[in-house]
Short mmCIF file of C-alpha atoms and ligand atoms in Angstrom, two decimals:
data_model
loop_
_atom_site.label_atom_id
_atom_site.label_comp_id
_atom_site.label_asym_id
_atom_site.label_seq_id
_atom_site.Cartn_x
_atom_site.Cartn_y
_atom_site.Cartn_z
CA UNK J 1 3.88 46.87 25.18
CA UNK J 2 3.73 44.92 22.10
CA UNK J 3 3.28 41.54 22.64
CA UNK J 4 3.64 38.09 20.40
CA UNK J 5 1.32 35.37 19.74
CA UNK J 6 2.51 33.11 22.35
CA UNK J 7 1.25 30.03 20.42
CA UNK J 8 4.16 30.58 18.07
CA UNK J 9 6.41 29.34 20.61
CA UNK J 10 4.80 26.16 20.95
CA UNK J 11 5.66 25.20 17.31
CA UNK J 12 8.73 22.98 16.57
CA UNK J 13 11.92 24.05 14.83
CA UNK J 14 11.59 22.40 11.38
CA UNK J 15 14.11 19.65 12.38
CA UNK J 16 13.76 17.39 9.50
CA UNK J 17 14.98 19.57 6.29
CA UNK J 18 17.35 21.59 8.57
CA UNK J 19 18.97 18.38 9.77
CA UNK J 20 19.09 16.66 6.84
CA UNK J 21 20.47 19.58 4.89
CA UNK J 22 23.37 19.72 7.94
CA UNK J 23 24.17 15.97 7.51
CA UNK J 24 23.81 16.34 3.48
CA UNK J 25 26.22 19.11 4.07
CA UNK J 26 28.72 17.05 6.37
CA UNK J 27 28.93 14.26 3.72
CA UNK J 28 29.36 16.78 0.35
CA UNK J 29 32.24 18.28 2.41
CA UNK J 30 34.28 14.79 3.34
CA UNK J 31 33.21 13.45 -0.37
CA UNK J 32 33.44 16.03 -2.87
CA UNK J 33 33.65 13.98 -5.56
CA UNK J 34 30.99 11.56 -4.55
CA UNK J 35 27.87 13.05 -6.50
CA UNK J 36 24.46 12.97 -4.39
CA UNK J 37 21.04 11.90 -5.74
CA UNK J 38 18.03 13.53 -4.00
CA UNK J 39 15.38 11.31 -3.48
CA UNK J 40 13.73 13.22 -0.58
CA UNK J 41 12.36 16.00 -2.10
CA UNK J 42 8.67 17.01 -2.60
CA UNK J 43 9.44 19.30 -5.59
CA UNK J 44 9.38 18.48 -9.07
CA UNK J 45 12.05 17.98 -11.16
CA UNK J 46 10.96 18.23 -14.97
CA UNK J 47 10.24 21.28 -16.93
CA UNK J 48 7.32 23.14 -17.34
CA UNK J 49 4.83 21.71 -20.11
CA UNK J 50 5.04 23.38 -23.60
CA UNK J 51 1.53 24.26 -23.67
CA UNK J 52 1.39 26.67 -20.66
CA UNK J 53 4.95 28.43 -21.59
CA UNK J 54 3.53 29.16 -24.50
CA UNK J 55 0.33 30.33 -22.89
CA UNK J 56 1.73 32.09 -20.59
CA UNK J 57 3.91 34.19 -23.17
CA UNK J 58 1.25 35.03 -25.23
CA UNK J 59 -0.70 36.09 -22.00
CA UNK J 60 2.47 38.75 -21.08
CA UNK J 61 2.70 39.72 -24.59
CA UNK J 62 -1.58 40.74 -24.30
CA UNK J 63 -0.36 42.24 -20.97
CA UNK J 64 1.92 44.36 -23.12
CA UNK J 65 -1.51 45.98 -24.72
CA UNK J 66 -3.87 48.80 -23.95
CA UNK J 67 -6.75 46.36 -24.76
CA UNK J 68 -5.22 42.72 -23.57
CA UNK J 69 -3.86 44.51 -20.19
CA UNK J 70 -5.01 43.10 -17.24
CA UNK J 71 -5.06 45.05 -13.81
CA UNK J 72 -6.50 43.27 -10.51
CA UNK J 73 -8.27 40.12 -11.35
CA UNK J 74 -11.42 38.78 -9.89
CA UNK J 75 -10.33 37.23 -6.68
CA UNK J 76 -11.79 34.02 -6.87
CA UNK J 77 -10.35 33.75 -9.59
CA UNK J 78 -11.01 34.26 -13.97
CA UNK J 79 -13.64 32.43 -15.23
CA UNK J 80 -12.19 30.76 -17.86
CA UNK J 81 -9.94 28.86 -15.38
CA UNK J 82 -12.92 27.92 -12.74
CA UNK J 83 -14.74 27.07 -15.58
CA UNK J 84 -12.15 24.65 -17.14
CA UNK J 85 -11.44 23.17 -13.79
CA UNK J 86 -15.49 22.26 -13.17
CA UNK J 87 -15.78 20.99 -16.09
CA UNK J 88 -12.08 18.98 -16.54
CA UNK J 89 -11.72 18.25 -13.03
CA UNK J 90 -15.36 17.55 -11.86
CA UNK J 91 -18.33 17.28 -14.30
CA UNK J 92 -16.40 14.95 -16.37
CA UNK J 93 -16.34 12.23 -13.12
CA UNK J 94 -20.14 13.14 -12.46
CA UNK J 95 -19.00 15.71 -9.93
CA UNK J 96 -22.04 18.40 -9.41
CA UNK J 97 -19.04 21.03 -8.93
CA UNK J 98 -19.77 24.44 -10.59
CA UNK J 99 -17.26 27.49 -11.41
CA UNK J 100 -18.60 29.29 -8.64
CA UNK J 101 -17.73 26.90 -6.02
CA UNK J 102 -14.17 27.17 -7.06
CA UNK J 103 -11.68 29.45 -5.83
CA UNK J 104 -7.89 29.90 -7.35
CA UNK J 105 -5.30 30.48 -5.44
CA UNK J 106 -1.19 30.72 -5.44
CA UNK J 107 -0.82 27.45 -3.47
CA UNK J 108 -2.74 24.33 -1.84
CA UNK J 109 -0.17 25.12 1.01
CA UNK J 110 -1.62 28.58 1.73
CA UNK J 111 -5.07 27.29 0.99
CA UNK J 112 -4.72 24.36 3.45
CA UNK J 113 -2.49 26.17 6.04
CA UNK J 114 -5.28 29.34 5.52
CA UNK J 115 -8.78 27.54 5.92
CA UNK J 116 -8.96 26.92 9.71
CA UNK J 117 -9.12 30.84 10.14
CA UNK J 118 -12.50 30.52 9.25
CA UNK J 119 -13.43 28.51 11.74
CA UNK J 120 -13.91 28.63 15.69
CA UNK J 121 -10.74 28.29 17.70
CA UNK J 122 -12.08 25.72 20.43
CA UNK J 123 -13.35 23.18 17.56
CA UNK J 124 -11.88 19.64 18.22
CA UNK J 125 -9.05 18.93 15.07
CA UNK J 126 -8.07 15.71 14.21
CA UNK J 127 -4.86 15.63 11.93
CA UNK J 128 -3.14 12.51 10.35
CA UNK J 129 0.23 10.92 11.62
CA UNK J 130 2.73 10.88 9.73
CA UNK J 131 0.81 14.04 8.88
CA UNK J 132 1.59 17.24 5.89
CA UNK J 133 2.92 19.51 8.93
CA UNK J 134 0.86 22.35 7.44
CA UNK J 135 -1.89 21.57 8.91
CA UNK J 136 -0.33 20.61 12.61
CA UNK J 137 1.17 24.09 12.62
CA UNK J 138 -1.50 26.15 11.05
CA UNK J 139 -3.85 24.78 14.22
CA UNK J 140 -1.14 25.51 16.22
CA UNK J 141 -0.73 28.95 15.47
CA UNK J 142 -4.47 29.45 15.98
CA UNK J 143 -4.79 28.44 19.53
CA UNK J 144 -6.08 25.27 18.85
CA UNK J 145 -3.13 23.19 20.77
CA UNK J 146 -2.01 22.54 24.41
CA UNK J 147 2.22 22.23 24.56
CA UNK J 148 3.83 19.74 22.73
CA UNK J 149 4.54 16.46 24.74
CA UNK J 150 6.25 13.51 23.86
CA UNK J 151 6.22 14.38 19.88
CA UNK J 152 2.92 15.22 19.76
CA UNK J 153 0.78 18.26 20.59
CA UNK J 154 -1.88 18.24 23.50
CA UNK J 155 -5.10 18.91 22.16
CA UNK J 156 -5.04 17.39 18.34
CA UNK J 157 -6.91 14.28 17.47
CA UNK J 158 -3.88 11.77 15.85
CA UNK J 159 -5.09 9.68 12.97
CA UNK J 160 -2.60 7.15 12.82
CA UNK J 161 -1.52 5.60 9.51
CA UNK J 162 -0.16 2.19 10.68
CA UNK J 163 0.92 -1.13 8.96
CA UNK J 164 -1.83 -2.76 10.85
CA UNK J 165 -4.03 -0.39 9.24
CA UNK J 166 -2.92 -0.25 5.92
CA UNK J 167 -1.69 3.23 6.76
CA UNK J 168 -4.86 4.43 6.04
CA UNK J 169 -6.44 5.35 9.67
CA UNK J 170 -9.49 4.32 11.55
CA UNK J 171 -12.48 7.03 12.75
CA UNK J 172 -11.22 8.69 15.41
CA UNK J 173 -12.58 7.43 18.91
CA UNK J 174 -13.85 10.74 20.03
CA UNK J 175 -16.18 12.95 18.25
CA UNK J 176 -13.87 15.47 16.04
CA UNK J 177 -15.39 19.05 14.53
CA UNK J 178 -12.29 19.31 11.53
CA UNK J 179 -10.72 16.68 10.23
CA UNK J 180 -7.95 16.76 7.88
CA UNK J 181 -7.89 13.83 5.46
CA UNK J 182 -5.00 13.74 2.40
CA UNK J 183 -5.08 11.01 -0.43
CA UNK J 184 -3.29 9.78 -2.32
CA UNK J 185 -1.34 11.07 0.70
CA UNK J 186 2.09 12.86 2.04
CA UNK J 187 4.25 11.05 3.09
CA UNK J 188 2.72 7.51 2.94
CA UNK J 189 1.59 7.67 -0.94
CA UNK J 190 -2.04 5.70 0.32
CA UNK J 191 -4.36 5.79 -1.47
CA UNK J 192 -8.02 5.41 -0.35
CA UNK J 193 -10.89 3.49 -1.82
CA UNK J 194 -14.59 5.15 -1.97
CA UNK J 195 -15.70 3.03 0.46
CA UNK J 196 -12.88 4.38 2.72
CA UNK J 197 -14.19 7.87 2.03
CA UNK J 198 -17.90 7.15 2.33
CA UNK J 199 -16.98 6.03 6.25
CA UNK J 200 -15.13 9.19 6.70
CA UNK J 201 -18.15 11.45 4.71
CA UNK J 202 -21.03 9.60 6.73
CA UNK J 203 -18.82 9.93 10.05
CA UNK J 204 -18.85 13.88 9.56
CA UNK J 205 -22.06 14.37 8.60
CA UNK J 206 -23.27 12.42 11.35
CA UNK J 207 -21.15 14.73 13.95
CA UNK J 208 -21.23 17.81 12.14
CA UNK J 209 -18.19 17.84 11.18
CA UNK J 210 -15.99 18.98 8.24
CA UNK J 211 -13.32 16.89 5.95
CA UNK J 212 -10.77 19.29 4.69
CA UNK J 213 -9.69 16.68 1.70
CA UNK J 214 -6.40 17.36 0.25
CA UNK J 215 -5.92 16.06 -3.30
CA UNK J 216 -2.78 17.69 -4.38
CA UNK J 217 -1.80 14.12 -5.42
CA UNK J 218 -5.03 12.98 -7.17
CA UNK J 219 -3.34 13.01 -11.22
CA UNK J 220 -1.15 10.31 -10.05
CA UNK J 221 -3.87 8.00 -9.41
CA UNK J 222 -4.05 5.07 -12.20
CA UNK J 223 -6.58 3.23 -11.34
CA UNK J 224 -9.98 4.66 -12.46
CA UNK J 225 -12.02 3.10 -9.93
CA UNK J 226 -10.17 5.17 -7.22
CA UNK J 227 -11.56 8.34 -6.37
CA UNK J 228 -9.69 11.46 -7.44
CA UNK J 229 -12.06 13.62 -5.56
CA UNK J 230 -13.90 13.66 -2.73
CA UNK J 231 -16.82 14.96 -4.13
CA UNK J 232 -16.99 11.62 -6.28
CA UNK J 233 -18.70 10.24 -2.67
CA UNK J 234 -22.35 10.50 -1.89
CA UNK J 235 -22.95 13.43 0.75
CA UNK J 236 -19.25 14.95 0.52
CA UNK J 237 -21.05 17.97 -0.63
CA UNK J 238 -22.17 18.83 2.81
CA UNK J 239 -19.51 18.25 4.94
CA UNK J 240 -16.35 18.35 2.32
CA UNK J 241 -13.66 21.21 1.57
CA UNK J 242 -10.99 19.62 -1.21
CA UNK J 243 -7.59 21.39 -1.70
CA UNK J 244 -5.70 20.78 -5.46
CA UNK J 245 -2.59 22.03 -7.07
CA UNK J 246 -1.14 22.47 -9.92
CA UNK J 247 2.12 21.99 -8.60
CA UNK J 248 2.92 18.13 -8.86
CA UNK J 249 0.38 17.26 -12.38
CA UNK J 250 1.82 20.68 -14.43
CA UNK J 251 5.27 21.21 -12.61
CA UNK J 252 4.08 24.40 -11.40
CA UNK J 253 5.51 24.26 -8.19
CA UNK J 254 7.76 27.47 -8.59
CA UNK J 255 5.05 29.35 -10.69
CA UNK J 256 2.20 28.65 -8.04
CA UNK J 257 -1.39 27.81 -8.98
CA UNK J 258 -3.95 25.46 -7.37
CA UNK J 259 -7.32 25.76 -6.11
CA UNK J 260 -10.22 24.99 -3.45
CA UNK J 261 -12.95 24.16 -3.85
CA UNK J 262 -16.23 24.69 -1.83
CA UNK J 263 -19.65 23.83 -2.42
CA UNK J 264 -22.44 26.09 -1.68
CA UNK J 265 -24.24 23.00 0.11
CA UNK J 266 -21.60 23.12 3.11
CA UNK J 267 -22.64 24.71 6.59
CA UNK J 268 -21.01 25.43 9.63
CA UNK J 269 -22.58 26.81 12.77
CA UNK J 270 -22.69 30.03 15.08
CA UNK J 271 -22.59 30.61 18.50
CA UNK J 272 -26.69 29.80 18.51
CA UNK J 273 -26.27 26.97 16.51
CA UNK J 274 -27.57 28.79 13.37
CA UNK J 275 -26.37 27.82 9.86
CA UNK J 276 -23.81 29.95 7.71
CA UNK J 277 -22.94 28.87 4.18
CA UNK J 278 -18.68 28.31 4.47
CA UNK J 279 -18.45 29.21 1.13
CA UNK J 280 -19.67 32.66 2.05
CA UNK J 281 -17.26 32.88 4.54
CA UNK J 282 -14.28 31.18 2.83
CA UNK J 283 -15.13 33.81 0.16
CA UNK J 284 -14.85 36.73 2.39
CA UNK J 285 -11.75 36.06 3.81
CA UNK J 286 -10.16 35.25 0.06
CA UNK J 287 -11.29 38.69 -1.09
CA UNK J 288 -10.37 40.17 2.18
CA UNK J 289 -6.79 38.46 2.46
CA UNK J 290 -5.78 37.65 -1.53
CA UNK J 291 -5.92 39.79 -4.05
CA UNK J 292 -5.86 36.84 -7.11
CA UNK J 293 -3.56 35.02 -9.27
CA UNK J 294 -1.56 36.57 -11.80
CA UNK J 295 -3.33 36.46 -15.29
CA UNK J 296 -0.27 34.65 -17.01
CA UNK J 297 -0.02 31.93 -14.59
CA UNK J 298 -4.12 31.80 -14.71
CA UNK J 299 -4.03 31.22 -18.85
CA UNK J 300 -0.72 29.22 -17.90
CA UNK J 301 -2.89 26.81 -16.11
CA UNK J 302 -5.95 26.38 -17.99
CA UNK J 303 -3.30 25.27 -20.82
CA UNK J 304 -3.53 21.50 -19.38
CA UNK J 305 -6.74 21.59 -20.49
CA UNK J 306 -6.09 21.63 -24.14
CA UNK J 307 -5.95 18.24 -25.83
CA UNK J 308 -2.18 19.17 -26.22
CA UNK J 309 -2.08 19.94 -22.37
CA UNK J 310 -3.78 16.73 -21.30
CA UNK J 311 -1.25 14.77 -23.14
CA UNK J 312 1.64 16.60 -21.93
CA UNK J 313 0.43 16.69 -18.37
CA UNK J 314 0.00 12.77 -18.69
CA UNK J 315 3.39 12.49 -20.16
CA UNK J 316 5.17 14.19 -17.01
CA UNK J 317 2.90 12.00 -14.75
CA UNK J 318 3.49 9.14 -16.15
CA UNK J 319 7.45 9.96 -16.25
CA UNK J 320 7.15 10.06 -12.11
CA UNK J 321 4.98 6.76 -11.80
CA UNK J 322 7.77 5.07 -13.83
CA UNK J 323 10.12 6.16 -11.53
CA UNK J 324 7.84 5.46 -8.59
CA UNK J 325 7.07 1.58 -9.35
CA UNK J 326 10.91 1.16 -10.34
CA UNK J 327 11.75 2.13 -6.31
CA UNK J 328 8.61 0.31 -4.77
CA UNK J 329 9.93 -3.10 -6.87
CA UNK J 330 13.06 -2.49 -5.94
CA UNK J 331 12.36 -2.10 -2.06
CA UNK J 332 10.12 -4.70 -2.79
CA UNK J 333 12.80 -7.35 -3.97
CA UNK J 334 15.19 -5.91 -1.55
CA UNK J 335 12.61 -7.15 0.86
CA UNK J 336 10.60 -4.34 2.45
CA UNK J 337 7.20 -3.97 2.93
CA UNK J 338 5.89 -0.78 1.05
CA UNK J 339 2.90 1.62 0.26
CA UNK J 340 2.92 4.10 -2.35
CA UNK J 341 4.37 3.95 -5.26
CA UNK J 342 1.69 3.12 -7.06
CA UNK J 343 -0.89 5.63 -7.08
CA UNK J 344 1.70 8.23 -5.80
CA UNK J 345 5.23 9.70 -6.27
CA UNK J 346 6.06 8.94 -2.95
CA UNK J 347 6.84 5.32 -1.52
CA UNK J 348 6.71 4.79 2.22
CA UNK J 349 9.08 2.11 3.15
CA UNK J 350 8.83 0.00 6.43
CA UNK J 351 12.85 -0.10 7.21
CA UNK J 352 12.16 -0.59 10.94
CA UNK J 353 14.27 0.61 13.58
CA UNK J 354 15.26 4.50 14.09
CA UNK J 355 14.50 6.46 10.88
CA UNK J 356 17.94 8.26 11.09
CA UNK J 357 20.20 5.30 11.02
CA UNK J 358 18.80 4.13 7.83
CA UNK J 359 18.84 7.90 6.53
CA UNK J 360 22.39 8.07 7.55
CA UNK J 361 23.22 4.21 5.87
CA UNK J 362 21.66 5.87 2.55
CA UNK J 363 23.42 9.02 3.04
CA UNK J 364 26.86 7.85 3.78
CA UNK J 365 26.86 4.43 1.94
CA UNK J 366 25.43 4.98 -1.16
CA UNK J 367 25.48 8.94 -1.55
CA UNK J 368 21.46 8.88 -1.58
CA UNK J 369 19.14 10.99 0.33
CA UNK J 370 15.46 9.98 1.41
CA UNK J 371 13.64 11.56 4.17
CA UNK J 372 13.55 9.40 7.18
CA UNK J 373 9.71 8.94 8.35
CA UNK J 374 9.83 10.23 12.05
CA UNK J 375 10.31 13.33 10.64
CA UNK J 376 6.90 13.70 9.67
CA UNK J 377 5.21 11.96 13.10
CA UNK J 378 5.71 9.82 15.91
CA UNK J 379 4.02 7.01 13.21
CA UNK J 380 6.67 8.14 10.80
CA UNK J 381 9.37 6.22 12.84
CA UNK J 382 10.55 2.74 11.57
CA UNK J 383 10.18 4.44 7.67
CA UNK J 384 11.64 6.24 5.19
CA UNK J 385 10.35 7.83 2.03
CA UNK J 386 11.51 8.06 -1.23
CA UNK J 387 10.39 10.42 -3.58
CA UNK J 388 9.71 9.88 -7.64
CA UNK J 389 10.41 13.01 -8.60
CA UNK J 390 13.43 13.17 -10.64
CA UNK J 391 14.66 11.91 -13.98
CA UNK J 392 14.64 8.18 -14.90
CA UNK J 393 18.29 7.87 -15.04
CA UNK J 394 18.90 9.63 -11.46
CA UNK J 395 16.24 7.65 -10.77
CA UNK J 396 17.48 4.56 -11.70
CA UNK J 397 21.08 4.94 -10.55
CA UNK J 398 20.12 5.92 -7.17
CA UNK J 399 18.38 2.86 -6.72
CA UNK J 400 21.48 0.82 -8.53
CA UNK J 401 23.10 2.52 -6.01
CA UNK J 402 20.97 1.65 -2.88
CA UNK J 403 20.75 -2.09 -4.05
CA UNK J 404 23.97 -2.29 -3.41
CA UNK J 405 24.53 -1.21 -0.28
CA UNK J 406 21.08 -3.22 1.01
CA UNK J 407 22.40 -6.65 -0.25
CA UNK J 408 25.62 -6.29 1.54
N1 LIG A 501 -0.52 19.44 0.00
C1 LIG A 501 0.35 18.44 0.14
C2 LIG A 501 -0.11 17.16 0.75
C3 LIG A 501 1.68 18.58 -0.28
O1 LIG A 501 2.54 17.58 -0.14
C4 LIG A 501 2.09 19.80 -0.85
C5 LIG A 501 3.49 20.03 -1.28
O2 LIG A 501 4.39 19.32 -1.05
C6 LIG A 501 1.15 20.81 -0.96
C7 LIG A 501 -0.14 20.61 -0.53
C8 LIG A 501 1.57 22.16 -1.48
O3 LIG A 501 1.11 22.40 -2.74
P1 LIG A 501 1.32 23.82 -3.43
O4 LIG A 501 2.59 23.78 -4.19
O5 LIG A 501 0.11 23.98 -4.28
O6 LIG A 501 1.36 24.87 -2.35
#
């Protein structure tokens, strides 16, 4: 008799989008002429830069070729891109990243959800909370988890991003084997210093351990001094994996590129305790499981690269960080204690009390939706988020719009 994967019953509904999309629903229906702003989204918003529409054209119209066509790709991924993205992305901070340490893929969320398959399923995980529920599930999925008690699942190693800790968490008390570290980060928009990461990099090479480092957010950084990698800390090359996108820099969240990276330096370790190279591995299950990016996107991407596609690149970024210090000095004023905002799109606001209510007050009162914080952890509750991406002037009215209602 065919059987399931029992662990898949141990995962949650998704509770947050489904019930705010209900309660979104609810209000459109009793206000239809009340229009909604949506500042609870993760996607972007603005269009796709110039530079890789018009690469990506000229890439379909080479397609349309005997000589330009392009069949499977390499699965890693073309040179030309892995080579722009060493030397864009990492030589030019003093990385020592090469091409061949860099894999493409159609999504950070695959490549973060995908990664623990390489690795033993009774390995200790330690996850952040509020936590990216990609890589809660993923581990779930695996085997990795008891059942889940009290909002939290037996078996996972919590990070907790606190106000007492500058939502950026501590080492973990017990001695973790994968630990999943995000900055700047979802949902909080933290950002962490390199001292920060050299505590988390010495802590995992002391226990063997391995950061998976998720960067998705690192173009939003504006302060050069902050790292945008982890690779930019001493020893991160033996016990690092780092996950980026081209989703939230490039707007390419609905044409799907990003990569991973890594580095031929990083070990894990057999059943005798023997050494195997993860890139090996990681490789084998890419070629195995993904058969490669499509060329257009691929040419698409290494666009930003261009002077042209730097500038353009910064100009969307810069768009969102406007928007993103325009809520955080508004919350600010309206006197809440924030994070984000700053070196993110995303600003984490301390509203206290249940997460809901306030969701609700936005909702109802002033016809704006957020995403309330318990939705993405048990340290999620007593915040909301509030997302930058979206024009100035939504932007701005929705937060004309939730001054408003705050200073009643
Ligand atoms: N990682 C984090 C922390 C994210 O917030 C997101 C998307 O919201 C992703 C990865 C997904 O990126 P991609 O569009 O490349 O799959």
């Amino acid at each position: 008799m065919i059987r399931i994967n029992p662990h898949f019953q141990k995962l949650q509904a998704s509770y947050l989008f489904s019930n705010i999309a209900q309660r979104v629903a609810a209000y459109q229906q009793a206000n239809p002429d009340k229009p909604l702003i949506k500042m609870g989204i993760g996607d972007v918003t603005e269009p796709l830069p110039e530079v890789c529409r018009t690469a990506m054209k000229e890439a379909v119209d080479e397609m349309g070729t005997r000589d330009g066509f392009h069949g499977y790709g390499p699965e890693q991924g073309y040179a030309f891109l892995r080579e722009a993205i060493a030397e864009n992305e990492y030589q030019s901070r003093g990385c020592d990243i090469g091409a061949d340490e860099i894999f493409v893929s159609d999504g950070s969320k695959c490549d973060s959800g995908n990664i623990q398959e390489i690795f033993g399923t009774d390995i200790s995980v330690a996850v952040p909370d509020p936590v990216y529920p990609v890589y809660v599930d993923t581990n779930v999925m695996a085997g990795r988890t008891g059942r889940f008690v009290d909002g939290r699942f037996e078996g996972l190693t919590y990070l907790e991003a606190t106000p007492d800790n500058g939502y950026t968490p501590e080492l973990p008390e017990q001695p973790v084997d994968l630990i999943y570290l995000c900055f700047p980060n979802n949902p909080t928009g933290a950002v962490a210093t390199k001292e920060q990461l050299q505590r988390w990099v010495d802590y995992a090479r002391q226990h063997h351990a391995i950061i998976l480092f998720d960067a998705a957010y690192q173009a939003f950084i504006q302060d050069d001094a902050l790292p945008h990698s982890i690779f930019e800390i001493e020893g991160a090359k033996q016990c690092a994996i780092e996950f980026r996108s081209f989703s939230k820099n490039a707007g390419f969240t609905g044409t799907r590129c990003a990569f991973t990276v890594v580095p031929k330096d990083l070990v894990a370790y057999d059943p005798e305790n023997n050494e195997v190279p993860v890139r090996q591995l990681w490789s084998r299950r890419h070629s195995t499981k993904f058969n490669g990016v499509s060329y257009p996107v691929q040419r698409a991407a290494a666009a930003i690269y261009s002077q042209a596609g730097k500038q353009q690149v910064q100009d969307l970024v810069q768009g969102y960080m406007a928007n993103a210090r325009q809520i955080r000095e508004t919350m600010i004023e309206l006197g809440y204690d924030c994070v984000g905002g700053d070196h993110a799109p995303y600003v984490w606001i301390r509203t206290g009390g249940n997460s809901w209510d306030f969701f609700d007050r936005l909702l109802n009162e002033a016809g704006v939706v957020c995403t309330p914080g318990a939705g993405f952890g048990k340290c999620g509750e007593g915040h909301i988020r509030l997302s930058a991406f979206n024009s100035a002037v939504k932007t701005g009215e929705a937060l004309q719009r939730i001054r408003e209602v705050l200073s009643r």
